[in-house]
Coordinates of C-alpha atoms in Angstrom, one line a residue:
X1 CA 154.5 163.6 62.9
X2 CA 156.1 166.3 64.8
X3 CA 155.6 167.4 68.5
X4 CA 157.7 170.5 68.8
X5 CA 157.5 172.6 71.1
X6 CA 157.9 176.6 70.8
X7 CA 159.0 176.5 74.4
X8 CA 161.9 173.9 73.3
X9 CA 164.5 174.8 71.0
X10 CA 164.8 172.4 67.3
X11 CA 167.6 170.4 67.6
X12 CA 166.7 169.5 71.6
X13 CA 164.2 167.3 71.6
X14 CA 164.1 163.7 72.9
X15 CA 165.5 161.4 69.9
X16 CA 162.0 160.0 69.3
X17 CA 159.4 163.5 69.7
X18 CA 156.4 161.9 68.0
X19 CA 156.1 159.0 71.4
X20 CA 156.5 158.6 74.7
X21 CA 156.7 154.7 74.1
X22 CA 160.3 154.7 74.4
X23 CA 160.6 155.4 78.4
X24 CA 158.2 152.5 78.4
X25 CA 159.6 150.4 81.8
X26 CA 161.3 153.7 83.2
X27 CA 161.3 154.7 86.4
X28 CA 159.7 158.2 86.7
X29 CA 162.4 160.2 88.0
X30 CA 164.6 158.0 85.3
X31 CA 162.0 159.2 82.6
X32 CA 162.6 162.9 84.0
X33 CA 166.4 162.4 83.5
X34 CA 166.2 161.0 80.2
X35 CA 164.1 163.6 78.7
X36 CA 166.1 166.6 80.4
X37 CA 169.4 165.2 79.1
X38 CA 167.8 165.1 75.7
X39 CA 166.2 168.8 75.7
X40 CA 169.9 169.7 77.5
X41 CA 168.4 171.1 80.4
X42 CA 168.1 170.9 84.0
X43 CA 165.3 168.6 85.1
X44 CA 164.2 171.3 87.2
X45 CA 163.6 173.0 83.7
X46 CA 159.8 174.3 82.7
X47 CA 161.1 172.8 79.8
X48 CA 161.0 169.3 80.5
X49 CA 156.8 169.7 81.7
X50 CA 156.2 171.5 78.4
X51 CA 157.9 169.1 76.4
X52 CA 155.4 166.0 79.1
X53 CA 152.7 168.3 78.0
X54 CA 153.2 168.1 74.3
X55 CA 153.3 164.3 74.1
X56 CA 150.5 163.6 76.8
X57 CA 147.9 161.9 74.8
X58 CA 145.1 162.9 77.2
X59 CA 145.7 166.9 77.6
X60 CA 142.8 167.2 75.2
X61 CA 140.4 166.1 78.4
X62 CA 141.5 168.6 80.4
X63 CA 139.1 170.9 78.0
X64 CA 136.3 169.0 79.2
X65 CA 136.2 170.6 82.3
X66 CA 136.0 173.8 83.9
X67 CA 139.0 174.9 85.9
X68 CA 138.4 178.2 88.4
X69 CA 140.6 181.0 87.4
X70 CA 142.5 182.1 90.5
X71 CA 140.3 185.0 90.6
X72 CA 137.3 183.1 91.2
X73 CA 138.8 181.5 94.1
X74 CA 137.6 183.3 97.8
X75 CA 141.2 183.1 99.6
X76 CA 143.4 184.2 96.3
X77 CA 145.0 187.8 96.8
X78 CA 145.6 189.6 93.4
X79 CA 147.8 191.6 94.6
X80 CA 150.3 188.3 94.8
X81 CA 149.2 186.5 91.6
X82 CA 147.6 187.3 88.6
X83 CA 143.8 186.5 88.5
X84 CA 143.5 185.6 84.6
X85 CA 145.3 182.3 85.3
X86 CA 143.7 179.2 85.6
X87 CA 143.7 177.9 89.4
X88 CA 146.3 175.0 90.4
X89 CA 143.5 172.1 91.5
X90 CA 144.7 169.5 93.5
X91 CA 141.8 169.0 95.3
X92 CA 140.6 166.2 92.6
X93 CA 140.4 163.8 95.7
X94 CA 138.3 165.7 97.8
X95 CA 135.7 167.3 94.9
X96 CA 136.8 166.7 91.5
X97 CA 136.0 169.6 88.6
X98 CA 132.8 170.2 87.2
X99 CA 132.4 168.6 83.7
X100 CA 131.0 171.3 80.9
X101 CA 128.1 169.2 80.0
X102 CA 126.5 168.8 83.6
X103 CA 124.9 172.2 83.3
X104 CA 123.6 171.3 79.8
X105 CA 122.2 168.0 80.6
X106 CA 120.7 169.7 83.9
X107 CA 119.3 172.4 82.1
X108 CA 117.4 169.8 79.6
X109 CA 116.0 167.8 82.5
X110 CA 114.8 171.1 84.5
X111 CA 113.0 171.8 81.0
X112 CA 111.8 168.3 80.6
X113 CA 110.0 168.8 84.1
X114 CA 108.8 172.0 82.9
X115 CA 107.2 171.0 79.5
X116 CA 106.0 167.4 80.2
X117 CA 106.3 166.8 83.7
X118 CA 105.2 163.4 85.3
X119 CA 105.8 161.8 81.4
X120 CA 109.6 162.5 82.3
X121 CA 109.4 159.3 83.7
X122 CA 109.7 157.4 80.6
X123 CA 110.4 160.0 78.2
X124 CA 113.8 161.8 77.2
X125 CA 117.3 161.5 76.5
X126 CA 117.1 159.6 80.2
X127 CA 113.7 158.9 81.5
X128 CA 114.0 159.3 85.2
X129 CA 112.6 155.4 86.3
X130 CA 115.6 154.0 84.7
X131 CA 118.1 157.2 84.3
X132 CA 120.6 155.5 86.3
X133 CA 120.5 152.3 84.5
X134 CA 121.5 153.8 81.5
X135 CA 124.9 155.3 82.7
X136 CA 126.2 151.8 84.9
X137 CA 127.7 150.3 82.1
X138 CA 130.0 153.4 81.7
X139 CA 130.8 153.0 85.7
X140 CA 131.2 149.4 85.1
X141 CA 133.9 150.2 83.1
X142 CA 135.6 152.5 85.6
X143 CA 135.5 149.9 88.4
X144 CA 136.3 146.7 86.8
X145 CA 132.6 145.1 86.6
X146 CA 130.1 143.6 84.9
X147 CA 127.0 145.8 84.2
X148 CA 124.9 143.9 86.0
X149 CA 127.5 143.5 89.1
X150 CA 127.2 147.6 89.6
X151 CA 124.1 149.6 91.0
X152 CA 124.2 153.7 90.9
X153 CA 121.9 154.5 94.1
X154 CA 122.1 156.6 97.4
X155 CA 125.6 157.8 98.9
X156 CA 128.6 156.5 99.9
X157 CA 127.6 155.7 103.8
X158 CA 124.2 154.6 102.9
X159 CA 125.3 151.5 100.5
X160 CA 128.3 150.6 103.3
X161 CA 125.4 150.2 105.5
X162 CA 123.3 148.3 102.7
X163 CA 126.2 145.9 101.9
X164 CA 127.2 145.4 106.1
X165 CA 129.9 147.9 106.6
X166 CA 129.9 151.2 108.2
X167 CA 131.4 148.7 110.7
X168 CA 131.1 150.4 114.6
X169 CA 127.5 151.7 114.0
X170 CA 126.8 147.4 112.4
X171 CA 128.4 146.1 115.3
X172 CA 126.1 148.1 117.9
X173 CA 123.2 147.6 116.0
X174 CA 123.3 143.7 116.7
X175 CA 124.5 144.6 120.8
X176 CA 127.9 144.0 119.7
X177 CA 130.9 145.9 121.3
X178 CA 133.5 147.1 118.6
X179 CA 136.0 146.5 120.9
X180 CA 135.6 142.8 120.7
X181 CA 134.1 142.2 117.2
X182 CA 136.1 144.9 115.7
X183 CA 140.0 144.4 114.7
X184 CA 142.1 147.0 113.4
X185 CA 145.6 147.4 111.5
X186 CA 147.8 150.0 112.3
X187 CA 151.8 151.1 110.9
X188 CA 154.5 149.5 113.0
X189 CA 155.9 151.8 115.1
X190 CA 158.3 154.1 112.5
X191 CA 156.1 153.7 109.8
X192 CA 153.7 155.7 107.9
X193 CA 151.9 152.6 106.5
X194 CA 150.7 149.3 106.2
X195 CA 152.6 146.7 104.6
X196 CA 151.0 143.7 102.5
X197 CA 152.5 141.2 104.4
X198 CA 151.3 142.4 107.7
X199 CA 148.0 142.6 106.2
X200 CA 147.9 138.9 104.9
X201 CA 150.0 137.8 107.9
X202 CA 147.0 139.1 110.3
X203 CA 144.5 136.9 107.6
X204 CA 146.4 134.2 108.1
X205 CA 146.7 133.9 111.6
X206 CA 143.2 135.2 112.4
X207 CA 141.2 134.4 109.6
X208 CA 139.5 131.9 111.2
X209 CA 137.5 134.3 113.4
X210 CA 136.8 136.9 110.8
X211 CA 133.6 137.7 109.3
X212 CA 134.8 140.1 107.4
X213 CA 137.5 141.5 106.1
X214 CA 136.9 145.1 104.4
X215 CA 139.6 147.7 103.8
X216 CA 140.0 151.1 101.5
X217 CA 141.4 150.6 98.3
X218 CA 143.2 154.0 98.8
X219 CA 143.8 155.2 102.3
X220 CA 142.7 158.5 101.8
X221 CA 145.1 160.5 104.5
X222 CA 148.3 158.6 103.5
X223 CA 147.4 157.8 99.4
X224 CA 148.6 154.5 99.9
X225 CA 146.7 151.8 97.4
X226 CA 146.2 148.0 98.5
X227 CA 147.3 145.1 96.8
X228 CA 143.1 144.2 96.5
X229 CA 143.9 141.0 94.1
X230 CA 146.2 139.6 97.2
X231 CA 144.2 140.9 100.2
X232 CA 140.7 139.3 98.2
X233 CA 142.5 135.6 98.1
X234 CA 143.7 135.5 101.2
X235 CA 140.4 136.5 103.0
X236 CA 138.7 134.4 100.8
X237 CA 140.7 131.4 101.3
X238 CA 140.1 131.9 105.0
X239 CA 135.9 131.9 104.6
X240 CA 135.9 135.5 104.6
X241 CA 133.4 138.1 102.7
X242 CA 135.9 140.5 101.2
X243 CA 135.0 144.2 100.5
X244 CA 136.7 147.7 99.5
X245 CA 135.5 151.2 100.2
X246 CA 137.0 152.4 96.7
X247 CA 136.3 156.0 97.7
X248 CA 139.8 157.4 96.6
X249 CA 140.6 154.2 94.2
X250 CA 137.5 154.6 91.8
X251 CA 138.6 156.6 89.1
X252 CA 142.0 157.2 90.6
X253 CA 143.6 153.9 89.8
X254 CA 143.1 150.9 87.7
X255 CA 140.3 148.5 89.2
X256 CA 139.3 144.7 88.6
X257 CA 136.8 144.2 90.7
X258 CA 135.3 141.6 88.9
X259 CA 138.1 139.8 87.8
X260 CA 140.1 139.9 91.6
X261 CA 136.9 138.5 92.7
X262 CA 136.1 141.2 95.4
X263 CA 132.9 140.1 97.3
X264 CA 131.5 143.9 97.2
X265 CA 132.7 147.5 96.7
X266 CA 131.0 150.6 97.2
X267 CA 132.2 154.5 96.5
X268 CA 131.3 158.0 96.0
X269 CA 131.8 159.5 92.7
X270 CA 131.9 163.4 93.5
X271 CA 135.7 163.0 94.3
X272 CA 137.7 161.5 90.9
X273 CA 134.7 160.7 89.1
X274 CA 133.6 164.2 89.1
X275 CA 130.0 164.2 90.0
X276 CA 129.5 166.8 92.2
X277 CA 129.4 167.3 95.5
X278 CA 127.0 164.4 97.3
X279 CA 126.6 163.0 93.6
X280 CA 125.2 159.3 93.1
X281 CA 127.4 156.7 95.1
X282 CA 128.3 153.2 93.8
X283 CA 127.7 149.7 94.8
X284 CA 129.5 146.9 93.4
X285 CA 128.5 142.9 94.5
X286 CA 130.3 140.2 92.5
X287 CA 128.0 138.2 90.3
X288 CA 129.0 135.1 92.0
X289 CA 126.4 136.3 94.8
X290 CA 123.9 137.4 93.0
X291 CA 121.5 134.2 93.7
X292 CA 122.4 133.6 97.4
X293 CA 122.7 137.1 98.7
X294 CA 119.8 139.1 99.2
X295 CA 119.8 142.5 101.6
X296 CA 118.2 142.7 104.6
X297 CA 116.5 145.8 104.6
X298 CA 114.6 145.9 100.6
X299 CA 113.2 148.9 99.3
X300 CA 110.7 149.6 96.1
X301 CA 113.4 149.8 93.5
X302 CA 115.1 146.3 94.2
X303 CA 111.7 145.2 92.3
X304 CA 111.5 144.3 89.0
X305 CA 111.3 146.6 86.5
X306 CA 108.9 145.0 84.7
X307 CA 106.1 144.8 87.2
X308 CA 107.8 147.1 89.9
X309 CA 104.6 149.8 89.2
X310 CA 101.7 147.0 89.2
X311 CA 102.0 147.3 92.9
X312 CA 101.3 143.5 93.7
X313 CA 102.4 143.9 97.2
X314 CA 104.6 141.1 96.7
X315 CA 108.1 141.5 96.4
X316 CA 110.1 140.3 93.2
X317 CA 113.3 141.1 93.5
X318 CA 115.8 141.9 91.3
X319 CA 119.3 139.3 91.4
X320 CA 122.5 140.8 92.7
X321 CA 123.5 144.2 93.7
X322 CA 120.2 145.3 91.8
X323 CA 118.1 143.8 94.7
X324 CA 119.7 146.3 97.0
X325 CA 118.2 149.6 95.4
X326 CA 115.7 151.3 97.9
X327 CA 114.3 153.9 96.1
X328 CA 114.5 155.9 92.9
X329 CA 117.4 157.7 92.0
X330 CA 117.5 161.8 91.9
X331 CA 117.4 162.4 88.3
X332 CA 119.2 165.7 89.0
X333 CA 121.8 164.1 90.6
X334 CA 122.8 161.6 87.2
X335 CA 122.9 164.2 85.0
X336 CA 126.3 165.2 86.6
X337 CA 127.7 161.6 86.9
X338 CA 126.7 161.1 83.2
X339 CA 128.2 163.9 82.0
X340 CA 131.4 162.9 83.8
X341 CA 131.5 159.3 83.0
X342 CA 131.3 160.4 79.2
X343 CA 134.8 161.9 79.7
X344 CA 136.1 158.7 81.2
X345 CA 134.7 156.4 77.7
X346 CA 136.8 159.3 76.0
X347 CA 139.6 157.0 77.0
X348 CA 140.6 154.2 79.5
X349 CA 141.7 153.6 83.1
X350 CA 144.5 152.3 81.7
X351 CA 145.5 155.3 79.9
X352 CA 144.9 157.3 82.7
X353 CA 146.8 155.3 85.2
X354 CA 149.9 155.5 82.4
X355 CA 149.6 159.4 82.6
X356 CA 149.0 159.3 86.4
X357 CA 152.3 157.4 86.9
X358 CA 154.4 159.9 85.5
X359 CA 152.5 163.0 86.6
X360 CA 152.4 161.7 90.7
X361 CA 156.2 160.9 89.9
X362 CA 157.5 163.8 88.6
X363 CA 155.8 166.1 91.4
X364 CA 157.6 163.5 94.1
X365 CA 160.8 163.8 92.1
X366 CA 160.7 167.8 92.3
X367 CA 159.4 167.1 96.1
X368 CA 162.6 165.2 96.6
X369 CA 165.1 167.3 94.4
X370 CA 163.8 170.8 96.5
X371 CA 163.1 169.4 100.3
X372 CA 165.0 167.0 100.7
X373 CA 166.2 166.9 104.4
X374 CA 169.4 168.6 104.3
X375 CA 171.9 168.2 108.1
X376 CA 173.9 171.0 106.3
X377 CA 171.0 173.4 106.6
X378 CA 169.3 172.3 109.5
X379 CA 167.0 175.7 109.5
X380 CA 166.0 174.7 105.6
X381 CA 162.1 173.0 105.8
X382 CA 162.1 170.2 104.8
X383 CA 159.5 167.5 103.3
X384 CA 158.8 163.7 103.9
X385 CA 156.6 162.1 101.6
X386 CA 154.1 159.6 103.7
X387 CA 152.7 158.4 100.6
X388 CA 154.9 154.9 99.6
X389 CA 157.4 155.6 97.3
X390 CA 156.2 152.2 95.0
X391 CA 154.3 154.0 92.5
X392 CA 152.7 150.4 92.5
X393 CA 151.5 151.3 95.7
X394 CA 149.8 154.5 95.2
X395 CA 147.0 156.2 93.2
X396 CA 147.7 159.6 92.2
X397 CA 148.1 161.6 95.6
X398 CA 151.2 162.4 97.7
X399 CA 151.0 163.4 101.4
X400 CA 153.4 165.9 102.2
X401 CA 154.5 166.0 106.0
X402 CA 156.8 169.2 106.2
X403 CA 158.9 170.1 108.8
X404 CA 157.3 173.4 109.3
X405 CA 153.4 174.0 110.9
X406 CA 151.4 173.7 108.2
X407 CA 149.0 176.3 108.4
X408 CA 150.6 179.3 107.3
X409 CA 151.7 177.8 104.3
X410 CA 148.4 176.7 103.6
X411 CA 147.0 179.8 103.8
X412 CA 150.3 181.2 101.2
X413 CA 149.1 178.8 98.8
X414 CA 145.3 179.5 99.1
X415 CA 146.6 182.9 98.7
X416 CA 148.3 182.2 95.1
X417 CA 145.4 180.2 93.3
X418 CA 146.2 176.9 94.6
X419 CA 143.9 174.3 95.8
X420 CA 144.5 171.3 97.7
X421 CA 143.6 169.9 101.5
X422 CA 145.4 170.6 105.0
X423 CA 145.6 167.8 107.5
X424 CA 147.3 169.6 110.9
X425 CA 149.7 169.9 112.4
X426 CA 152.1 169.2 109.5
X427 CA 150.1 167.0 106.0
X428 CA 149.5 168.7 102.6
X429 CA 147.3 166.2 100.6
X430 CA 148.4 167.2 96.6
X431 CA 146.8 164.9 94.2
X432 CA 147.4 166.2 90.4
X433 CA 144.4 163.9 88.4
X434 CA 145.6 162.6 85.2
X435 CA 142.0 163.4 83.8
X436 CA 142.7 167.4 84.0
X437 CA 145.8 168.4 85.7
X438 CA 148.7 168.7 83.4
X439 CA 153.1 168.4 84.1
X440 CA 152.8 172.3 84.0
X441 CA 150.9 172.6 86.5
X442 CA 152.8 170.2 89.0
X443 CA 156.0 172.8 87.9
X444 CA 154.0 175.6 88.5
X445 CA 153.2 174.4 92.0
X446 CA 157.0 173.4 92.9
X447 CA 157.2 177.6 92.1
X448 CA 154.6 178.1 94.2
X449 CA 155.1 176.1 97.2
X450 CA 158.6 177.8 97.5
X451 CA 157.0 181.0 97.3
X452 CA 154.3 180.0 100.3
X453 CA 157.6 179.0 102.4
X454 CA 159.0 182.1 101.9
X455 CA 156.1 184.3 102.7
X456 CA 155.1 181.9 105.6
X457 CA 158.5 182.0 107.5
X458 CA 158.7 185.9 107.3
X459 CA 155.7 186.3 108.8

C-alpha cells in the first residue's frame, strides 16, 4: 500500500511509507527528526507535515466538521490573506467545531415538533423523555464509564453544584468561610505548575482534615493534565471523596474514570466534545455509590422511568448519578452532542490521544526550534512554553508566554484567519484537536505567527 505524497519526491520517503508504527516509543521532536532525515529535508520543511498528514489515520474526521473559511471570520483582513482558505482553529478548547450532522438532526426534531407535536415525546429517531439516554453510552465511552455511571443533564456549574463542588459558593451556603474550609495549591515560586508530588505530599500530610479533595483534570490556563489514577488513591486512602472537573480533559485526553476509581466527575461538552456553545453538560458518579449516595436537592427526572409520569407524589428514585437528574433534558440541545459523539465512536480515545501526541509535539518542537530565547539576540521575541514539557503531562494545548505584549499579535493573527484565546499581558492558549486539526495546519501557524510578529513590532 502506498502513501506517496505529490508534495514529497519518490525515492524520499520514510523507509516504511505505508505506517507510522515504526516511531512507535519516539519522542516527538525525535519522530520529527527521523522522518525529516528520511524525506532529506529540514524539519522545518512543509514537507515533513504533508508527509504526518498522509499517514494520519484519522484526517478522514476532519471532514466531519465544518471549518470557517478565513473569510467568514469578523477580524480577518483580505487584503493580508486569502479568504478561500480554511481558517486555522485552535480554539477547540474554548468552543469546539460544529459537526455537519447537528443541523440535520436539528432540523428533524424542529419538524418532528411541527408534524406531531406533544407525541415527540416518545416517538422518533430520539423521543425527547429519554433523548439523552440514548446517546450516554457513547459519552460513557469518551470518559471512561459505565453507562449507568454517566448522566447527560444541565451545565457544567449546575452538576458541580449537584455533586458538592462549585466549592466557595458550598462553603457559604452552609455559613462556612472559604478561608478556613477551603485549601488551595499553588506553583512554587519559579514555577508555572503543580507537581504530583506536591499534590500527594499535601494529601498526605493533611488528609486527615479534608472532605474533599477535587481538582481539574486539565488546568485550563496552563494545559497541564493530573496524574487522576495517583491523586484518586491517595485521597481515597486518606477518607476522602475524590472528584475532577474534566472540563478541558473530556474528549482531550484519555480518561478512566471508572477504572481509577474517581468518586465523581462532571464536564461541559461544547469545548472538545463539540456540542455547541452551552450544550448538555456531563456528570459522572462511580457505581460504587450508587446505593449510598443520594443528592440533596431531587428533581422530577431522578424518578423512575417507569412510573416517573403516574405522578404518585412519592419519590422513587433512580440509583446512582441517575438519581441526580432535575428535570428533562432540552431535546434541541442533544441533537448537537449526538451528532458529535457519533464522530468520536468513528474511532477511539486512544487513537486520538496517539494523534494528539504527535500533533501538540510537533507545534512545541517548531515553538522551540523558532523562539527559542536567544542572549545573542536579546531584541529577538521570544517564547516560553508554560504548558509541561512531559507530553504525559498534558492534553493537547500549549500556553505560549511570549516575551512581547500579547495583544498586538493577537490581533495580527485574528487578522490572518487564525483562531485561538488571549490571556494578557503575555499567554497565547493554541490547542490543535486531533479530531480536526491537521500537521499542516500547525506549519501553517508557525508561518503565521512569524508574520503577526512582524507586523506587530512595526507598528
Amino acid at each position: 500500500m502506498s502513501f506517496l505524497n505529490d508534495a514529497i519526491p519518490a525515492g524520499q520517503q520514510p523507509t516504511d511509507p505505508s505506517t507510522m508504527d515504526e516511531f512507535d516509543g519516539l519522542t516527538p521532536s525525535e519522530t520529527v527528526k527521523r522522518v525529516s532525515d528520511s524525506l532529506g529535508c529540514s524539519p522545518t520543511s512543509a514537507e515533513v507535515a504533508a508527509y504526518f498528514d498522509k499517514q494520519d489515520k484519522l484526517r478522514h474526521l476532519r471532514e466531519e466538521f465544518l471549518v470557517p473559511k478565513i473569510t467568514e471570520l469578523p477580524p480577518s483582513d483580505l487584503s493580508l490573506v486569502s479568504g478561500a482558505k480554511e481558517c486555522i482553529y485552535f480554539s477547540g478548547n474554548s468552543l469546539g467545531l460544529q459537526p455537519k450532522n447537528v443541523k440535520k438532526y436539528l432540523e428533524e426534531e424542529l419538524e418532528k415538533w411541527a408534524k406531531i407535536a406533544i407525541h415527540g415525546h416518545t416517538m422518533g429517531a430520539r423521543p425527547w423523555a429519554w433523548a439523552e439516554n440514548n446517546i450516554e453510552e457513547l459519552m460513557a465511552k469518551v470518559v471512561g464509564a459505565k453507562t449507568e455511571e454517566v448522566a447527560l443533564m444541565n451545565g457544567l456549574t449546575v452538576n458541580l453544584h449537584l455533586l458538592l463542588y462549585a466549592v466557595e459558593s458550598q462553603i457559604r451556603l452552609r455559613g462556612l468561610d472559604p478561608k478556613d474550609s477551603m485549601l488551595l495549591l499553588s506553583p512554587k515560586p519559579g514555577e508555572d505548575t503543580l507537581k504530583t508530588e506536591d499534590i500527594l505530599e499535601v494529601i498526605e500530610k493533611q488528609g486527615d482534615s479534608i472532605a474533599v479533595v477535587m481538582f481539574s483534570g486539565v488546568q485550563y490556563y496552563t494545559g497541564q493534565l493530573f496524574d487522576m489514577a495517583r491523586i484518586t488513591e491517595a485521597g481515597q486512602r486518606k477518607g476522602c471523596y475524590v472528584g475532577f472537573d474534566c472540563a478541558h480533559a473530556a474528549g482531550n485526553v484519555e480518561l478512566k474514570l471508572h477504572d481509577w476509581g474517581v468518586d465523581f466527575a462532571c464536564w461541559c461538552s461544547y469545548k472538545y466534545i463539540n456540542s455547541g456553545a452551552g450544550g448538555l453538560a456531563g456528570a459522572f458518579i462511580h457505581e460504587k455509590h450508587k446505593h449510598t449516595i443520594k443528592p440533596t436537592l431531587m428533581g422530577w427526572w431522578g424518578h423512575d422511568l417507569k412510573s416517573r409520569f403516574q405522578m404518585t407524589n412519592v419519590m422513587e428514585l433512580q440509583p446512582g448519578v441517575s438519581g441526580f437528574r432535575l428535570s428533562n433534558q432540552p431535546f434541541l440541545l442533544v441533537c448537537p452532542l449526538q451528532a458529535s459523539l457519533e464522530v468520536f465512536n468513528m474511532t477511539t480515545m486512544q487513537a486520538l490521544r496517539k494523534k494528539s501526541l504527535l500533533l501538540t509535539g510537533y507545534l512545541e518542537y517548531l515553538i522551540k526550534h523558532y523562539y527559542t530565547k536567544d542572549p545573542a539576540q536579546p531584541h529577538k521575541p521570544h517564547i516560553h512554553i508554560i504548558t509541561p514539557s512531559d507530553p504525559q503531562q498534558r492534553g493537547c494545548q500549549l500556553s505560549l508566554s511570549f516575551s512581547v505584549p500579547i495583544k498586538r499579535v493577537f490581533e495580527e493573527l485574528e487578522k490572518r484567519g487564525v483562531a485561538c484565546d488571549m490571556r494578557e499581558p503575555s499567554v497565547l492558549r493554541v490547542a490543535p484537536v486531533p479530531m480536526y486539526n491537521s500537521f499542516s495546519d500547525v506549519h501553517r501557524f508557525i508561518r503565521v505567527l512569524g508574520e503577526a510578529l512582524a507586523a506587530s513590532k512595526q507598528n
